XYZ file of C-alpha atoms in Angstrom:
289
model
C 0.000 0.000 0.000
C 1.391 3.259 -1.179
C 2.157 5.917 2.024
C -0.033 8.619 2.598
C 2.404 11.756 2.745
C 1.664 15.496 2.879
C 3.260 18.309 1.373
C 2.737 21.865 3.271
C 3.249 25.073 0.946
C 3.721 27.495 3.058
C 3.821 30.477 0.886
C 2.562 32.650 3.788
C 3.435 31.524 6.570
C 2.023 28.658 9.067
C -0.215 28.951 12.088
C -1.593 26.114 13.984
C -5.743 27.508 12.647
C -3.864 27.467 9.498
C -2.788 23.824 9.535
C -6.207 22.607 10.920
C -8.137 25.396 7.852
C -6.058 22.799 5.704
C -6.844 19.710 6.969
C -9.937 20.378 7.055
C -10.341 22.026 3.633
C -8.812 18.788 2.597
C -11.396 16.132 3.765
C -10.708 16.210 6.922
C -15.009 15.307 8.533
C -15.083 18.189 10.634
C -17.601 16.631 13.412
C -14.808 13.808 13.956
C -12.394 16.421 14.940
C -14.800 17.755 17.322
C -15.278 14.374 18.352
C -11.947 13.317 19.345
C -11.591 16.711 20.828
C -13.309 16.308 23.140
C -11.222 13.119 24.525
C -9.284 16.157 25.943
C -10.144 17.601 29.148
C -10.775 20.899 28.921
C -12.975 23.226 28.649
C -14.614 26.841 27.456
C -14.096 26.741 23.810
C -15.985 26.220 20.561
C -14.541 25.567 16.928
C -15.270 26.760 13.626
C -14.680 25.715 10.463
C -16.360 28.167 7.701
C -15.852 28.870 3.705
C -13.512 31.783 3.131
C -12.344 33.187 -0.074
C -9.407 35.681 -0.867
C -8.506 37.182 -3.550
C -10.522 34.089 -6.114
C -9.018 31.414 -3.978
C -11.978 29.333 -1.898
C -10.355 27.312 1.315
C -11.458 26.814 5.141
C -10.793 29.845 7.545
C -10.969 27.526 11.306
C -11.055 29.019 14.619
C -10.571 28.277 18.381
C -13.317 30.624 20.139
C -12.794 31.334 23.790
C -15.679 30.937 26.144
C -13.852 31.992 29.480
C -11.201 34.327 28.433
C -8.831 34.168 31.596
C -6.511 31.549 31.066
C -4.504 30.303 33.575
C -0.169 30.511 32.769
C 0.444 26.526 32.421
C 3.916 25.169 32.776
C 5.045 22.485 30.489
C 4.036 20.016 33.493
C 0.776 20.991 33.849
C 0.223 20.391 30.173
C 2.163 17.103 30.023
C -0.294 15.985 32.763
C -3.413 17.401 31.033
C -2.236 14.669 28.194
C -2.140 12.121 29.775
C -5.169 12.290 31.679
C -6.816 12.481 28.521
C -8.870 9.836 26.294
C -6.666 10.051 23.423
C -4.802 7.892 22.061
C -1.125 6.941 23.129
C 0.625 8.440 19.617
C -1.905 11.783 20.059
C -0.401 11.989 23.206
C 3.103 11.768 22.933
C 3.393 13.965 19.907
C 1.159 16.149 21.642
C 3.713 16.182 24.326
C 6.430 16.814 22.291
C 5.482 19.728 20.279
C 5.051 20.982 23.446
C 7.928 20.458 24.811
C 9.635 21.760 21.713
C 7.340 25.503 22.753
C 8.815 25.343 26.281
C 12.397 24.009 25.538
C 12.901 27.284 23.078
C 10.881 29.420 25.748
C 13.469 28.387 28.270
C 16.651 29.375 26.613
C 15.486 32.632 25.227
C 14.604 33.635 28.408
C 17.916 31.760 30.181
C 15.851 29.439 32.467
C 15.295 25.721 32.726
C 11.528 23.986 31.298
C 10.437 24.126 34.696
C 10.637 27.350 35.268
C 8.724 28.191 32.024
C 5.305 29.330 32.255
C 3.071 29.309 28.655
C 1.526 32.207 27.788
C -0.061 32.596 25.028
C 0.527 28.958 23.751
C -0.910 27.703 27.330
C -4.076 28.901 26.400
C -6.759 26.417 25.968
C -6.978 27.415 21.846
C -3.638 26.924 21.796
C -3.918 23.575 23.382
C -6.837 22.979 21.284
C -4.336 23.891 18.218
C -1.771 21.904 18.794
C -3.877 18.554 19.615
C -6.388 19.069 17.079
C -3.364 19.354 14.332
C -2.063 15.672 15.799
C -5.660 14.102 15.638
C -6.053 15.654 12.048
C -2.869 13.327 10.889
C -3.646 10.235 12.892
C -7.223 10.583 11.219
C -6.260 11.052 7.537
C -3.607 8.511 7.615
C -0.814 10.248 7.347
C 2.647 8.862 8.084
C 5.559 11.597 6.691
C 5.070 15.322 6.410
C 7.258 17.447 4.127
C 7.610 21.274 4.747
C 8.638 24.924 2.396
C 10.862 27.108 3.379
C 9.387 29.719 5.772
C 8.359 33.517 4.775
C 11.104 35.645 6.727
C 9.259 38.956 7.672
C 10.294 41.511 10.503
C 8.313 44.404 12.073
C 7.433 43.924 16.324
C 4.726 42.404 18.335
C 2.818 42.961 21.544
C 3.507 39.738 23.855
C 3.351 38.796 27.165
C 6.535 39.924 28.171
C 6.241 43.454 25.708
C 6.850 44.581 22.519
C 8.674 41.483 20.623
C 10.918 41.635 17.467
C 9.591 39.526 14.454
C 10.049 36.690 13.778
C 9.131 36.041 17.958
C 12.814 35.006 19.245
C 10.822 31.521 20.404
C 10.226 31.262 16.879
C 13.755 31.679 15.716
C 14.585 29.506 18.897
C 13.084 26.694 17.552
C 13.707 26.677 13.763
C 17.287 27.429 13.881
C 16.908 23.811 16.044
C 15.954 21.989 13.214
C 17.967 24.682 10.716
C 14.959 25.519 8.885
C 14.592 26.857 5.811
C 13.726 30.734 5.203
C 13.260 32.923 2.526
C 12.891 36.894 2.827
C 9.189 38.508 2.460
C 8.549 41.850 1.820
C 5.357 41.337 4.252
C 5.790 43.431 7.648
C 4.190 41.418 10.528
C 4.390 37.639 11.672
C 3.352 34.882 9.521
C 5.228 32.053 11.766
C 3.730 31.773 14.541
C 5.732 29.897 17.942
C 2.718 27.036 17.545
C 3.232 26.335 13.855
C 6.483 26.832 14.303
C 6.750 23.805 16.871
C 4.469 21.728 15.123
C 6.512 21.845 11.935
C 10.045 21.021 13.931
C 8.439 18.029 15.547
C 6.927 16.338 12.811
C 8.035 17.635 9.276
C 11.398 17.389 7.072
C 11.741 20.567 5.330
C 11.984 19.125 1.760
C 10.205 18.698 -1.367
C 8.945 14.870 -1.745
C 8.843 12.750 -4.394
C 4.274 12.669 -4.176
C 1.171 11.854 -6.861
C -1.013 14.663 -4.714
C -4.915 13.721 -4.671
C -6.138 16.503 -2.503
C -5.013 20.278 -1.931
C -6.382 22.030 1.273
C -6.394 26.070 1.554
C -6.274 27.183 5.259
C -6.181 30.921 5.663
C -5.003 33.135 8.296
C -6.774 36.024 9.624
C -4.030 38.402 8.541
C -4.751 40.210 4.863
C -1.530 40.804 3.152
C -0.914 41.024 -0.708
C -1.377 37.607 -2.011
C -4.093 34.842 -0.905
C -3.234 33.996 2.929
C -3.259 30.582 2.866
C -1.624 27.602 3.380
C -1.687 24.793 1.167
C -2.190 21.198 2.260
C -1.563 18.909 -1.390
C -1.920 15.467 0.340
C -1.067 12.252 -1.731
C 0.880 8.979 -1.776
C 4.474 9.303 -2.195
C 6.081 7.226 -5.388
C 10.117 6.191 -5.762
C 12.462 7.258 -2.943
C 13.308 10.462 -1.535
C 17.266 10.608 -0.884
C 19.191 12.984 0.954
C 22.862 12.294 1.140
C 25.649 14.017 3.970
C 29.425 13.755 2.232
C 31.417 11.947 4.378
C 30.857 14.466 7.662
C 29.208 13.891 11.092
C 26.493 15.897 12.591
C 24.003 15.036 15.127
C 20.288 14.910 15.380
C 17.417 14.821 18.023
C 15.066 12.513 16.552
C 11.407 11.941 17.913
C 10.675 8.031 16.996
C 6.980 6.305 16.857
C 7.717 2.907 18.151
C 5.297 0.373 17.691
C 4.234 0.807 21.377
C 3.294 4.333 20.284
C 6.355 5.152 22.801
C 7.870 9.011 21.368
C 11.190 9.521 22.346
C 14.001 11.545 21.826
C 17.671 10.907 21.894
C 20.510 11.892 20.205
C 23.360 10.243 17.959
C 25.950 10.669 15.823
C 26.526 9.230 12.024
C 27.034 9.007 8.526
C 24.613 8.256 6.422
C 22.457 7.764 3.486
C 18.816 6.675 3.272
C 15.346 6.736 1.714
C 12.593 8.297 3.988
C 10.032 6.169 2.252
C 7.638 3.933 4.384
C 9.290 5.500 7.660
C 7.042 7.122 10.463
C 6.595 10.632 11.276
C 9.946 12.204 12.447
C 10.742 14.871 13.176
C 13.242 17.018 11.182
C 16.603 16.580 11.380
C 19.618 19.063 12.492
């Protein structure tokens, strides 16, 4: 059976409503989203999913709408436990977990403290939560077992955070695409386009490379932001064909892997090597440094 692999262009950026605008846009049944959502214990939100159109394009704008909007400032631990006291299932969980802990690692040394010490913010909120989850679920539902990512859109300009006025791209951002040296390319747009939740997402489970794919569907998931082209992402979903090779000459780097086992068991460890190899009826990884 061929795999079912995904190719994100992201053109304009990546957000986690983005992602799940995609996924949804793509075939994703919206109701079993909801459904498996709510596996997840919390509370004071609603979703939707509605047509949007910009500039002739037609895609899936989805939000995360706040009920209660005081949010509690979660550490890393509190979220960690929220997971697993959920009803979802063990991969959900763990790669749940890790994007997470992807958010607080990067958190923690641009602010020169340990995980521990790191309180979420903004990404601690329950639609952030909600996000980051709901992104997981949408790949464990449509099957898909390798995700392939663009280069990013580098902008610049400042944002309002918790902690102030922030320089773009958010230095958690940076933090945790310069982990997985990530691709970017300079945009003329003013404003962020990356946010820290796509961001993570992306460095846990994509390879930022073009595959070799026979793409079925396309998905358009659009940000709230208007800028100067369509503000989407694209989903183009498919089965991948021949082998996708990337070769290191004869050096020795290392990577921090996150490995499905068949236990459903995500780790991550680090290790040093040469190699060569085809990425073809693998997992999802995440990308590699």
């Amino acid at each position: 059976m061929p795999e079912k692999i995904v190719y994100l262009d992201c053109h304009s950026g990546v957000s986690g409503d983005m992602l799940l605008g995609a996924w949804l846009d793509a075939g994703l049944p919206f109701e079993h989203l909801r459904e498996e959502l709510k596996r997840l214990p919390v509370e004071g939100y609603e979703l939707t999913a509605e047509p949007f159109t910009d500039k002739g394009i037609t895609g899936t704008r989805f939000d995360v709408r706040l009920i209660v909007q005081d949010q509690p400032a979660r550490r890393y631990t509190d979220i960690a436990a929220l997971l697993a006291r959920s009803e979802l299932s063990p991969w959900v969980r763990e790669t749940a977990s890790a994007i997470f802990r992807t958010l607080g690692e990067a958190e923690a040394a641009v602010h020169g403290v340990s995980l521990d010490e790191i309180h979420f913010h903004e990404v601690g909120a329950v639609d952030a939560i909600v996000d980051i989850v709901g992104n997981v679920i949408a790949l464990e539902l449509l099957g898909i077992t390798r995700v392939y990512a663009s280069p990013l859109p580098l902008t610049r300009g400042h944002l309002r955070m918790a902690h102030g006025l922030m320089p773009l791209p958010a230095p958690a951002t940076l933090e945790i695409l310069s982990r997985v040296k990530a691709p970017w390319v300079p945009s003329p747009i003013e404003g962020e386009l990356v946010t820290p939740t796509g961001a993570a997402i992306l460095a846990t489970v994509a390879h930022f490379e073009m595959p070799a794919i026979a793409i079925e569907n396309i998905g358009y998931g659009f940000g709230k932001k208007r800028v100067i082209w369509p503000n989407c992402l694209r989903a183009c979903l498919g089965d991948a064909y021949g082998t996708t090779q990337h070769v290191h000459n004869d050096h020795t780097h290392e990577h921090n892997h996150v490995h499905e086992h068949e236990d459903s068991h995500v780790h991550e460890h680090e290790h040093k090597h040469v190699h060569e190899h085809s990425h073809e009826g693998d997992s999802i990884q995440s990308s590699q440094v």
